[in-house]
C-alpha positions in Angstrom: 125.4 -60.1 61.0 126.8 -57.5 59.0 125.7 -57.8 55.8 122.2 -58.7 56.9 121.3 -54.8 57.8 123.1 -54.2 54.4 120.9 -56.2 52.4 118.4 -54.7 54.6 119.6 -51.1 54.0 119.6 -51.6 50.5 116.0 -53.4 50.2 114.9 -50.1 52.1 116.6 -48.1 49.2 114.9 -49.4 46.5 111.7 -49.6 48.8 111.7 -45.9 48.6 112.7 -45.7 44.6 109.8 -48.2 43.7 107.4 -46.3 46.5 108.2 -42.7 44.7 107.6 -44.1 41.1 104.6 -46.0 41.4 102.8 -43.5 43.8 103.4 -40.9 40.9 101.8 -43.1 39.0 99.4 -44.2 40.9 98.3 -40.6 41.8 97.9 -40.1 37.6 95.9 -43.1 36.9 93.3 -42.8 39.9 92.8 -39.4 39.2 92.0 -39.6 35.9 89.9 -42.2 36.8 88.0 -40.2 39.4 87.5 -37.4 36.4 86.1 -40.4 33.9 84.0 -41.9 36.5 82.3 -38.3 36.6 82.1 -37.6 33.5 80.6 -41.3 33.1 77.8 -40.6 35.6 77.0 -37.2 34.5 76.4 -38.5 30.5 75.7 -42.4 31.2 72.8 -42.7 28.8 75.3 -40.6 25.5 77.9 -42.9 27.0 76.9 -47.2 27.7 75.8 -47.2 23.3 79.7 -47.2 22.7 81.0 -49.6 25.1 81.1 -51.9 22.1 83.9 -49.6 20.5 85.6 -49.2 24.1 85.5 -53.4 24.4 87.0 -53.4 20.7 89.9 -50.7 21.0 90.8 -52.4 24.5 91.3 -56.2 22.2 93.1 -54.5 19.3 95.5 -53.2 21.6 96.1 -56.0 23.5 95.8 -58.4 20.3 98.6 -56.1 18.5 101.0 -54.2 20.9 100.0 -56.6 23.7 101.7 -59.8 23.2 103.4 -61.7 27.0 101.9 -58.4 28.7 98.5 -59.1 28.3 98.9 -62.0 30.5 98.1 -59.3 32.7 98.1 -60.8 36.5 99.2 -64.4 35.6 102.4 -62.3 33.9 103.2 -60.3 37.6 102.5 -63.9 39.7 104.9 -65.6 37.3 107.8 -63.3 37.7 107.0 -63.4 41.9 107.5 -67.1 41.0 110.6 -67.2 39.2 109.0 -68.7 36.0 109.3 -65.6 33.9 112.0 -62.8 33.9 110.6 -60.2 31.6 108.0 -57.3 32.4 107.5 -54.8 28.9 106.9 -51.6 30.1 104.2 -51.4 28.0 102.1 -53.4 29.9 101.8 -49.8 32.2 100.2 -47.8 29.4 98.5 -50.1 28.3 96.5 -51.5 31.4 96.0 -47.9 32.1 94.5 -46.8 29.2 92.3 -50.5 28.6 90.9 -49.6 32.4 90.0 -45.9 31.9 87.9 -47.2 28.7 86.2 -49.6 30.2 85.4 -47.2 32.4 84.7 -44.6 31.0 82.0 -46.5 28.6 79.9 -48.6 31.9 81.9 -51.2 32.4 81.5 -53.2 36.2 85.4 -53.2 36.8 88.1 -52.7 39.8 91.0 -50.7 39.2 93.7 -52.4 41.9 94.4 -54.6 39.2 96.0 -51.7 37.0 97.9 -50.2 40.2 99.2 -54.3 41.3 100.6 -54.5 37.5 101.5 -50.8 37.2 104.3 -51.7 40.4 105.3 -54.9 39.8 106.7 -53.4 36.2 108.6 -50.9 38.2 109.8 -53.1 40.9 110.9 -55.5 38.3 112.7 -52.8 36.1 114.4 -51.3 39.0 115.1 -54.8 40.0 117.0 -55.3 36.1 119.0 -52.5 36.9 120.1 -53.0 39.8 120.9 -56.8 38.9 118.5 -58.0 41.8 118.5 -62.0 42.0 115.4 -62.4 44.5 112.9 -61.2 42.0 109.9 -62.0 44.2 111.0 -59.5 47.1 111.2 -56.9 44.1 107.8 -58.0 42.9 106.5 -57.9 46.5 107.4 -54.3 46.2 105.6 -53.4 43.6 103.1 -55.2 44.3 102.6 -53.1 47.6 103.2 -49.9 46.5 100.7 -50.1 43.5 98.0 -51.2 46.4 98.9 -48.6 48.7 99.2 -46.0 46.3 96.0 -46.7 45.2 94.3 -47.4 48.4 95.9 -45.4 50.8 96.3 -48.2 52.8 100.4 -49.1 53.7 99.4 -51.7 56.1 96.7 -53.9 54.4 99.0 -53.5 51.6 102.3 -54.7 53.3 100.3 -57.8 54.5 99.2 -58.6 50.9 101.7 -58.8 49.2 104.0 -61.0 51.2 101.0 -63.1 51.9 98.8 -63.4 48.0 101.9 -64.8 46.4 101.8 -68.2 47.6 98.9 -68.9 50.0 99.8 -70.5 53.3 103.2 -68.4 52.9 104.1 -65.7 54.7 107.5 -63.7 53.2 108.5 -62.4 56.7 112.0 -60.9 55.4 110.1 -59.1 52.4 108.0 -57.4 55.6 110.4 -54.2 56.3 111.3 -53.0 53.0 107.8 -53.7 51.8 106.6 -51.2 54.2 108.4 -48.6 53.2 107.4 -48.7 49.8 103.5 -48.7 50.9 104.6 -46.0 53.2 106.3 -44.0 50.4 103.4 -44.7 47.6 100.6 -44.0 49.5 102.4 -40.8 51.2 103.6 -39.7 47.5 100.2 -40.4 45.6 98.1 -38.8 48.7 101.1 -35.5 48.4 99.7 -35.4 44.6 95.7 -35.4 45.6 94.6 -38.9 45.3 92.5 -39.8 48.8 90.8 -42.0 50.3 87.3 -43.2 50.7 87.0 -44.3 55.0 84.6 -44.5 57.6 84.0 -45.1 61.7 82.3 -48.1 63.0 81.1 -46.7 66.1 78.1 -48.9 67.0 79.8 -52.2 68.0 77.4 -55.3 69.9 79.1 -56.8 72.7 81.2 -59.4 72.4 78.6 -62.1 73.9 78.4 -66.0 72.7 75.7 -65.2 70.5 77.4 -62.3 69.2 79.8 -64.6 68.0 78.0 -67.3 66.9 76.8 -64.8 64.5 80.2 -63.4 63.7 80.6 -67.5 62.4 77.6 -67.6 60.4 78.4 -64.4 58.6 82.1 -65.5 57.8 80.4 -68.7 56.3 78.2 -66.0 54.4 80.7 -64.0 53.1 83.4 -66.6 52.8 81.4 -69.0 50.6 80.3 -65.6 48.5 83.8 -64.9 48.0 84.4 -68.5 46.7 81.4 -68.1 44.8 83.1 -65.0 43.3 86.4 -66.0 41.9 84.7 -69.7 40.9 82.3 -68.6 38.6 85.3 -65.8 37.4 87.2 -68.4 36.4 84.1 -70.5 34.9 82.8 -68.0 32.9 86.1 -66.5 31.4 87.3 -70.3 30.1 83.2 -70.6 28.9 82.9 -67.9 27.1 86.3 -68.3 24.8 84.7 -71.7 24.1 81.6 -70.3 23.2 83.2 -67.5 21.4 86.9 -68.7 20.5 87.4 -64.8 18.3 88.2 -62.4 21.0 86.6 -59.5 18.7 83.1 -61.9 18.1 82.8 -61.8 22.1 83.8 -58.5 22.8 80.8 -57.2 20.5 78.1 -59.9 21.1 79.1 -59.7 25.3 79.1 -55.9 25.1 75.6 -55.7 23.2 73.9 -57.4 26.1 76.2 -56.0 28.9 74.6 -52.1 27.5 71.0 -53.0 27.7 71.9 -54.9 31.0 73.2 -51.7 32.4 70.8 -49.3 30.8 67.7 -51.8 32.3 68.9 -52.8 35.4 69.5 -49.6 37.6 70.8 -47.4 34.7 74.1 -47.4 35.4 74.1 -48.0 38.9 76.3 -51.2 38.4 78.9 -50.0 35.8 82.3 -48.7 37.4 83.7 -49.2 40.6 81.0 -49.8 43.0 82.1 -46.6 45.1 78.4 -45.7 44.6 77.0 -48.4 46.1 80.0 -48.4 49.3 78.9 -44.6 49.8 75.2 -45.3 49.9 76.2 -47.8 52.1 78.5 -45.7 54.9 76.2 -42.8 54.1 72.9 -43.4 54.6 71.8 -44.3 51.0 69.1 -46.7 50.0 70.4 -50.3 49.4 68.3 -53.4 47.8 68.8 -56.6 48.7 69.8 -57.5 45.3 72.5 -54.9 44.9 75.8 -57.5 45.8 74.2 -60.5 43.6 74.3 -57.9 40.3 77.1 -56.4 41.0 78.4 -60.0 41.1 77.2 -60.7 38.4 78.2 -57.7 36.1 81.8 -57.6 37.1 82.0 -61.1 36.2 80.8 -60.7 32.4 82.8 -57.9 31.8 85.6 -58.7 33.0 85.0 -62.3 31.7 84.4 -60.6 27.8 88.4 -59.5 27.8 87.6 -55.9 29.6 90.2 -54.3 31.8 90.4 -53.4 35.2 90.1 -55.3 38.4 87.9 -57.1 40.8 88.8 -56.1 44.2 86.6 -52.6 44.4 83.8 -54.3 43.0 84.3 -57.1 45.7 84.3 -54.6 48.7 81.0 -53.3 47.1 79.4 -56.6 46.9 80.6 -57.3 50.7 79.3 -54.2 52.1 75.9 -54.7 50.2 75.5 -57.9 51.2 76.5 -57.1 54.7 74.0 -54.4 54.9 71.4 -56.9 53.9 72.6 -59.6 56.5 72.7 -57.0 59.4 68.7 -56.5 59.2 68.1 -60.5 59.1 71.2 -61.0 62.2 69.8 -57.9 64.2 73.2 -56.4 64.2 74.1 -52.5 63.2 74.1 -52.4 59.6 77.3 -50.7 58.6 79.2 -53.1 62.0 78.3 -56.1 59.0 78.9 -54.1 56.0 82.7 -53.0 57.2 82.9 -57.1 58.0 81.8 -57.9 54.5 83.9 -55.6 53.0 86.6 -57.0 53.6 86.2 -60.8 54.4 84.2 -61.0 51.3 87.7 -59.8 50.0 89.9 -62.4 51.9 87.6 -65.6 50.4 88.1 -64.0 47.0 91.9 -63.7 47.2 92.6 -66.2 49.8 94.5 -63.7 51.9 94.0 -63.4 55.2 96.1 -61.0 57.3 95.5 -57.8 54.9 92.0 -58.2 54.8 91.6 -57.6 58.8 94.0 -54.9 58.2 92.0 -53.5 55.5 88.9 -53.0 57.4 90.8 -51.8 60.6 92.2 -49.3 58.4 89.5 -47.6 56.5 86.6 -48.6 59.9 88.4 -47.9 62.6 90.7 -50.9 65.0 88.1 -51.4 67.6 86.8 -53.4 64.8 90.0 -55.9 64.8 88.2 -58.9 67.3 85.1 -58.6 65.0 87.3 -58.7 61.8 89.4 -61.9 63.3 86.3 -63.6 63.8 84.6 -63.1 60.9 87.5 -63.6 58.5 89.2 -66.6 60.3 85.7 -68.7 58.8 85.2 -66.4 55.5 89.0 -67.4 54.8 88.3 -71.2 55.3 85.5 -71.8 53.7 87.1 -70.4 50.2 87.8 -73.5 49.3 91.3 -72.7 48.3 90.3 -70.9 44.7 91.3 -67.1 43.9 90.5 -65.0 41.8 94.4 -64.8 41.1 94.7 -68.5 38.9 98.0 -67.9 39.3 98.3 -67.8 42.9 100.3 -70.7 44.4 98.6 -72.9 47.1 100.5 -73.9 50.0 98.4 -74.6 53.8 98.6 -74.7 56.6 102.8 -73.9 56.5 103.6 -70.6 57.0 107.5 -70.2 56.9 110.3 -67.7 56.4 111.8 -67.5 52.7 
């Protein structure tokens, strides 16, 4: 028992260190990204023609300097599964710069992939210094800190980290230190000026049999859309790599097509993170019925060509805009269904259950909990064990302590 408390104290101490470092890095990465996004929005037509240049620089950097770091999230998962040992420190500047380039020139991508890679790299390095053998726990601390520092949702980040490595398995023993790393990272990045988007959903329908039936159907739709995103992302990457095996040729041809699409489809409406769409949903802006489809397709193309970033924020935008459309069809409050979609599509695409529920609660209010639980229970079941994280291990119907 004494040994258990000693080990727990050590994990917590390491979690504090990781949270502080990752919180600072997330704040730098996130604030620069916000500046870049504002600049791109103001000068979109001057920057979008140079998307090819940004892509070529990205490919060059990863071809010239990336090496094993070019495996990105796959490498992070392999470290967590103990099939790799080293995450090069150069992964951090490479991922940050490449993502900034993607967003500067108008690519449709997220940011969480970079934040998680930053956190995992820092945590793994500290694990080397401290000679920690349980490297999967260190990776969880880093992933949680990276996610929380960027999105400022420490509870969701904690559950995300302990359930995402192996779908169907919860690493209960890692929850406390992971929560500490998440809280410290979130508070650090917030102190350094990084804020989060949150909205209060107060117009909630009564929970009755008809509402429950509607939530179950919504869960099916959100689940299939999340599955579709993850499945198409994997297939498109493989198909493009087969058709255009040279990464430079692939990025040139694809970027020219993307530039034309971004200019003609909404004039930059579908570029970047998708936070513009999220704000339109929850602040009374105009949403088109096809917004979620175009954001989905353009994000998949952007990432499949080799641009860097992430998938989560675009998934939030896809889920929210789809929810807005479905809310009108189902006769439910629009922003209520949008909040459900925000979390449920993320759940399906990442093959996680508890983290999306907490994301919904932290961003939209804990009064949404029963509705989220019902909807996400279905969306999680309808992802058919697919995930945007191709290196995620699958172990269904079994949750054990490790």
